[in-house]
JSON list of C-alpha atoms in Angstrom, two decimals:
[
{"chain": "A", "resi": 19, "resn": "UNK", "atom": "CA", "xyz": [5.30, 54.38, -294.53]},
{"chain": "A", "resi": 20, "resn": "UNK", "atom": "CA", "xyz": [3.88, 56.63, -296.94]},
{"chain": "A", "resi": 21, "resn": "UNK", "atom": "CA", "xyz": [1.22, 59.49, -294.86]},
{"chain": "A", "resi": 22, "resn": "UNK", "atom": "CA", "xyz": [-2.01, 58.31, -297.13]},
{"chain": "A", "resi": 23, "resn": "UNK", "atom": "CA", "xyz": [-1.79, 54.65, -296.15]},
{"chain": "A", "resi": 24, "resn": "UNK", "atom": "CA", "xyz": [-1.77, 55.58, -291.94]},
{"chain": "A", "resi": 25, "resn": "UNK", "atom": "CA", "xyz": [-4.92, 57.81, -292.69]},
{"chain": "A", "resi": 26, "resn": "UNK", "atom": "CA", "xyz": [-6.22, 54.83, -294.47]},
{"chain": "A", "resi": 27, "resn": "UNK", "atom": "CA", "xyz": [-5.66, 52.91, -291.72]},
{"chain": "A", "resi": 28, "resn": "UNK", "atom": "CA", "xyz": [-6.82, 55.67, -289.22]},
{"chain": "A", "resi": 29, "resn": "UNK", "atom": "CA", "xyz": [-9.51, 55.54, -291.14]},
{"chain": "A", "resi": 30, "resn": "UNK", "atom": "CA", "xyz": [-10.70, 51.75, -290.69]},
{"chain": "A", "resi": 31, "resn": "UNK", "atom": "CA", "xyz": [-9.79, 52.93, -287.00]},
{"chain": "A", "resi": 32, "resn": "UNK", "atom": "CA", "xyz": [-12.67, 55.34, -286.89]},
{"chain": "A", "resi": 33, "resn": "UNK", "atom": "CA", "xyz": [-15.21, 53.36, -288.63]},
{"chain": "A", "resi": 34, "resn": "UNK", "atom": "CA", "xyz": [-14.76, 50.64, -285.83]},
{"chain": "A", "resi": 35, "resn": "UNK", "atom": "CA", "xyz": [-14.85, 53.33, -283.07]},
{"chain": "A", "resi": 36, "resn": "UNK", "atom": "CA", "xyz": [-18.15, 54.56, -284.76]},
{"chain": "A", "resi": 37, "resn": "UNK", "atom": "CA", "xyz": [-19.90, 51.19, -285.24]},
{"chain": "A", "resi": 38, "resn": "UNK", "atom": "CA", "xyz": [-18.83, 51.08, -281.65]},
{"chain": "A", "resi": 39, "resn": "UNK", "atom": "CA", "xyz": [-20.42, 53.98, -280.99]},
{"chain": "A", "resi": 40, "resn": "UNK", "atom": "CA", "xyz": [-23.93, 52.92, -282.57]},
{"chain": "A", "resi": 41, "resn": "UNK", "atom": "CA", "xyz": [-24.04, 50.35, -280.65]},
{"chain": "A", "resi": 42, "resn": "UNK", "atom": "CA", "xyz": [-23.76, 52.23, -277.10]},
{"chain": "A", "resi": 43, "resn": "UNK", "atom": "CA", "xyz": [-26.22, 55.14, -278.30]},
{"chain": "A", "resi": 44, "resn": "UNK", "atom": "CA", "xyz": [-28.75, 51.74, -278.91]},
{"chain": "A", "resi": 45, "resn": "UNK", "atom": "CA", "xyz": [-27.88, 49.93, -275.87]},
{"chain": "A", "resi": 46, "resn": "UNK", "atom": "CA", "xyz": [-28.18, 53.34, -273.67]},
{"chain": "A", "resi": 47, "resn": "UNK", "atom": "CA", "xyz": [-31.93, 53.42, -274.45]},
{"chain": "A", "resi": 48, "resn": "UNK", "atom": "CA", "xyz": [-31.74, 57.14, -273.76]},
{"chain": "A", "resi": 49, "resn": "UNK", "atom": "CA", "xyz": [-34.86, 59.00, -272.16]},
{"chain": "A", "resi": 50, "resn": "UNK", "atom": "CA", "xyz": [-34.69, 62.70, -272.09]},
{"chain": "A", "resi": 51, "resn": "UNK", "atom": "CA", "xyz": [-35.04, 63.24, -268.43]},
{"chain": "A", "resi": 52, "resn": "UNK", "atom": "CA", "xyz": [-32.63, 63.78, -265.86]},
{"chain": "A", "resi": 53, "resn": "UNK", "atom": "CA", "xyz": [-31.22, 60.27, -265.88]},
{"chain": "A", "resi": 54, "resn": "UNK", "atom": "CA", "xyz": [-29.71, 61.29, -269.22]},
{"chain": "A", "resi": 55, "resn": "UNK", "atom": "CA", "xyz": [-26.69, 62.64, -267.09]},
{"chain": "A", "resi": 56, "resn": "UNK", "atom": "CA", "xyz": [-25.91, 59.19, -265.66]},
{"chain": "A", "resi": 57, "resn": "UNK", "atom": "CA", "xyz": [-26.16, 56.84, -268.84]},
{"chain": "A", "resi": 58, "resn": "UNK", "atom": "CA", "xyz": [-23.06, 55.78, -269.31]},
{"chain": "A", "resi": 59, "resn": "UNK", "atom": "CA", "xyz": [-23.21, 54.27, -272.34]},
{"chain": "A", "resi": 60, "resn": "UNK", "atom": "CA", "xyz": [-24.83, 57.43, -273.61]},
{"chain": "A", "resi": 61, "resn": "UNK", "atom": "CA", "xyz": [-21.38, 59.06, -272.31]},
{"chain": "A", "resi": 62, "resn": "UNK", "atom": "CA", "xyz": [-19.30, 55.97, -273.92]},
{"chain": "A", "resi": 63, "resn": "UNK", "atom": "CA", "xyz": [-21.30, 56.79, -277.42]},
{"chain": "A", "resi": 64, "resn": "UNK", "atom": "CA", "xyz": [-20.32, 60.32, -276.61]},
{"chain": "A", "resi": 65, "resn": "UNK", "atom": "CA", "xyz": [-16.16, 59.18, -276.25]},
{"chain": "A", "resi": 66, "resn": "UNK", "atom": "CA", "xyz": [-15.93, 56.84, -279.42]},
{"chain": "A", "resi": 67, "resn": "UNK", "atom": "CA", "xyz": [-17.81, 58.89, -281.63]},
{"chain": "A", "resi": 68, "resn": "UNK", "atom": "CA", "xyz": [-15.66, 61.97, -280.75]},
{"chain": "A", "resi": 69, "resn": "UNK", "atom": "CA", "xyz": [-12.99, 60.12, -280.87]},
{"chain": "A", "resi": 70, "resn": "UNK", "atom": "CA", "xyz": [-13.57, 58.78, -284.65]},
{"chain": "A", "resi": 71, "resn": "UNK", "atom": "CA", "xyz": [-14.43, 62.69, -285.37]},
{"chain": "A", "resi": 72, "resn": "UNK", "atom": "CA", "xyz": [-10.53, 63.42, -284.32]},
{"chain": "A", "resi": 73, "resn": "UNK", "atom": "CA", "xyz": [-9.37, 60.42, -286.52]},
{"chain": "A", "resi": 74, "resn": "UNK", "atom": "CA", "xyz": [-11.38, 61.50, -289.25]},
{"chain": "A", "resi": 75, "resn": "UNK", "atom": "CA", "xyz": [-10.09, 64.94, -289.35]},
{"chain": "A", "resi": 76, "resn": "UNK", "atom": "CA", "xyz": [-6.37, 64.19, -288.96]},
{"chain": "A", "resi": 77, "resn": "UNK", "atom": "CA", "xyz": [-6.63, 61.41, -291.56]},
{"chain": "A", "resi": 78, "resn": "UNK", "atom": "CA", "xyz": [-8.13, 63.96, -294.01]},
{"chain": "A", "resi": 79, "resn": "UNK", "atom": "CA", "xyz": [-5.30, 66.26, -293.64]},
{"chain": "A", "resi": 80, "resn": "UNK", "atom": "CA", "xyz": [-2.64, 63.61, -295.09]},
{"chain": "A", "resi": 81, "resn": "UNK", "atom": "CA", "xyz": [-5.11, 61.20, -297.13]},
{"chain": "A", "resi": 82, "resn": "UNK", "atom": "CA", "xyz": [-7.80, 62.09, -300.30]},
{"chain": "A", "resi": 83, "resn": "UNK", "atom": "CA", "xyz": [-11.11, 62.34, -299.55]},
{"chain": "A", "resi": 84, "resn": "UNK", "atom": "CA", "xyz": [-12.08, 60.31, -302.54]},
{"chain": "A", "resi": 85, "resn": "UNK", "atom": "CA", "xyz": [-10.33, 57.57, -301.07]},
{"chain": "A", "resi": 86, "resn": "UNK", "atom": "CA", "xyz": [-11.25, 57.80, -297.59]},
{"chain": "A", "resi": 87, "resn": "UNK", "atom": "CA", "xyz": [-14.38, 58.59, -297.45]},
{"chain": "A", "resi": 88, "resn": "UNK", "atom": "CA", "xyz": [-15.14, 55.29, -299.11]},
{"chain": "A", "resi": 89, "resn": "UNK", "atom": "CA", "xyz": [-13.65, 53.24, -296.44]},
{"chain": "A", "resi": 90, "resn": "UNK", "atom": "CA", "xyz": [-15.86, 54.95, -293.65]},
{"chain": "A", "resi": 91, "resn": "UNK", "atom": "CA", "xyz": [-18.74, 52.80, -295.37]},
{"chain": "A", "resi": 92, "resn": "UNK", "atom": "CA", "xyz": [-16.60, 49.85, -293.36]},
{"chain": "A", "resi": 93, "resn": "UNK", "atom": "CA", "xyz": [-18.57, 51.16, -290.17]},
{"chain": "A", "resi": 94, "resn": "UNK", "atom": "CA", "xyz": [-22.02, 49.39, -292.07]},
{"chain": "A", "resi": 95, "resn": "UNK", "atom": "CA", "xyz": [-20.16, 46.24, -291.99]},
{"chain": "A", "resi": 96, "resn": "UNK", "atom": "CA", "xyz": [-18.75, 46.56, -288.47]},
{"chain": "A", "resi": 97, "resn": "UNK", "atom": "CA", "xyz": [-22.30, 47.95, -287.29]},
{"chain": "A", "resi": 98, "resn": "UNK", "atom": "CA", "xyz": [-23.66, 44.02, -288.34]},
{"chain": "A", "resi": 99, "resn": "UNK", "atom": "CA", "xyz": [-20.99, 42.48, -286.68]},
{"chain": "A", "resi": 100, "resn": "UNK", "atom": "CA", "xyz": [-20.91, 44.11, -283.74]},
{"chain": "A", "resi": 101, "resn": "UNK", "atom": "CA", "xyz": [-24.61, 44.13, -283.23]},
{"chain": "A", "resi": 102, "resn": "UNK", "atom": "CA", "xyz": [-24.92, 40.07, -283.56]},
{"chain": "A", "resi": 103, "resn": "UNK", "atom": "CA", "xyz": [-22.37, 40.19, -280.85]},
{"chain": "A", "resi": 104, "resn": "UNK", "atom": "CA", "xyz": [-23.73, 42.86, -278.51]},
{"chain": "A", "resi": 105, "resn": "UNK", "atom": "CA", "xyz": [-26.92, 43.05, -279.33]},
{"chain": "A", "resi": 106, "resn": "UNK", "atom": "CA", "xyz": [-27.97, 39.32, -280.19]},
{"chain": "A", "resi": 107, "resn": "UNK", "atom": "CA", "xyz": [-29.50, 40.72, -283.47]},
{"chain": "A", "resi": 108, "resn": "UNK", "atom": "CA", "xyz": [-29.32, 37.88, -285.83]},
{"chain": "A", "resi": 109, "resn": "UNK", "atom": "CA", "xyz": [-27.02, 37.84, -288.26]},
{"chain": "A", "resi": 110, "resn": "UNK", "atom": "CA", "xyz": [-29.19, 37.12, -291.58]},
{"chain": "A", "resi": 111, "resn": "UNK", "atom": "CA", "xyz": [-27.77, 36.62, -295.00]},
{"chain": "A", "resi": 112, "resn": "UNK", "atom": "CA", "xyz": [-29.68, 40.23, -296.00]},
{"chain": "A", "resi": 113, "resn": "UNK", "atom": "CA", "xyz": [-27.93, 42.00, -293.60]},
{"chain": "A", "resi": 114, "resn": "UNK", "atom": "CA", "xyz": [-24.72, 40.19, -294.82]},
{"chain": "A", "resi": 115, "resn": "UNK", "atom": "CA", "xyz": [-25.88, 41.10, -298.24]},
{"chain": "A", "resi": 116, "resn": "UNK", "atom": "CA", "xyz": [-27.03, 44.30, -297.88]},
{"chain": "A", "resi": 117, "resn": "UNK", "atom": "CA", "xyz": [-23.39, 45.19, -295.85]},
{"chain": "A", "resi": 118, "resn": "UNK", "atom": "CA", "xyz": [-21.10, 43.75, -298.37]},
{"chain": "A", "resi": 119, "resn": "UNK", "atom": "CA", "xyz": [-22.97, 45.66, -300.99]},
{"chain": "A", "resi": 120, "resn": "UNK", "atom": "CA", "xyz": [-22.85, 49.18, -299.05]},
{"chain": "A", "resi": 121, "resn": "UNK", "atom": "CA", "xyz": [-19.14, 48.20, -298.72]},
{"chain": "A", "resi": 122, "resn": "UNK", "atom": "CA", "xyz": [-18.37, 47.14, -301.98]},
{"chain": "A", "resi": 123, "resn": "UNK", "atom": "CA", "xyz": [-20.25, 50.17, -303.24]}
]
């Protein structure tokens, strides 16, 4: 398979991971205090959003940027999804709206 269509892929990979790792930095609720050390879902937000950074980085060396940067707007999309799920934020036909558009954009 040709090297721009796995950092295409890679790509859609990262977005996920990232929309993941929105919603761990809201559920974490994080306090600056010393309990900021034991959060774990501050630490989780920490390991999927790094982890998207590596994707992102090896997926620009063998795809164009023109091209993937536009599918990192996926993460909007995921973000809504995975936020009705997690978060029990209701999944209104704005946000659906306002998603497909970012995406489609």
């Amino acid at each position: 398979m040709d090297p721009k269509y796995w950092a295409m892929l890679a790509m859609v990979c990262a977005a996920a991971l990232g929309a993941g790792g929105q919603i761990m930095l809201k559920q974490a609720n994080v306090q600056f205090d010393a309990s900021i050390i034991t959060n774990w879902k501050l630490w989780a937000f920490g390991a999927l959003y790094g982890t998207a950074l590596i994707i992102n980085i090896v997926a620009y060396r063998y795809g164009d940027a023109s091209v993937l940067y536009r599918i990192v707007a996926l993460s909007y999309g995921f973000t809504i999804i995975l936020a009705s799920i997690f978060l029990q934020e209701p999944l209104t036909a704005m946000k659906v709206i306002g998603g497909l558009t970012v995406v489609a954009g």
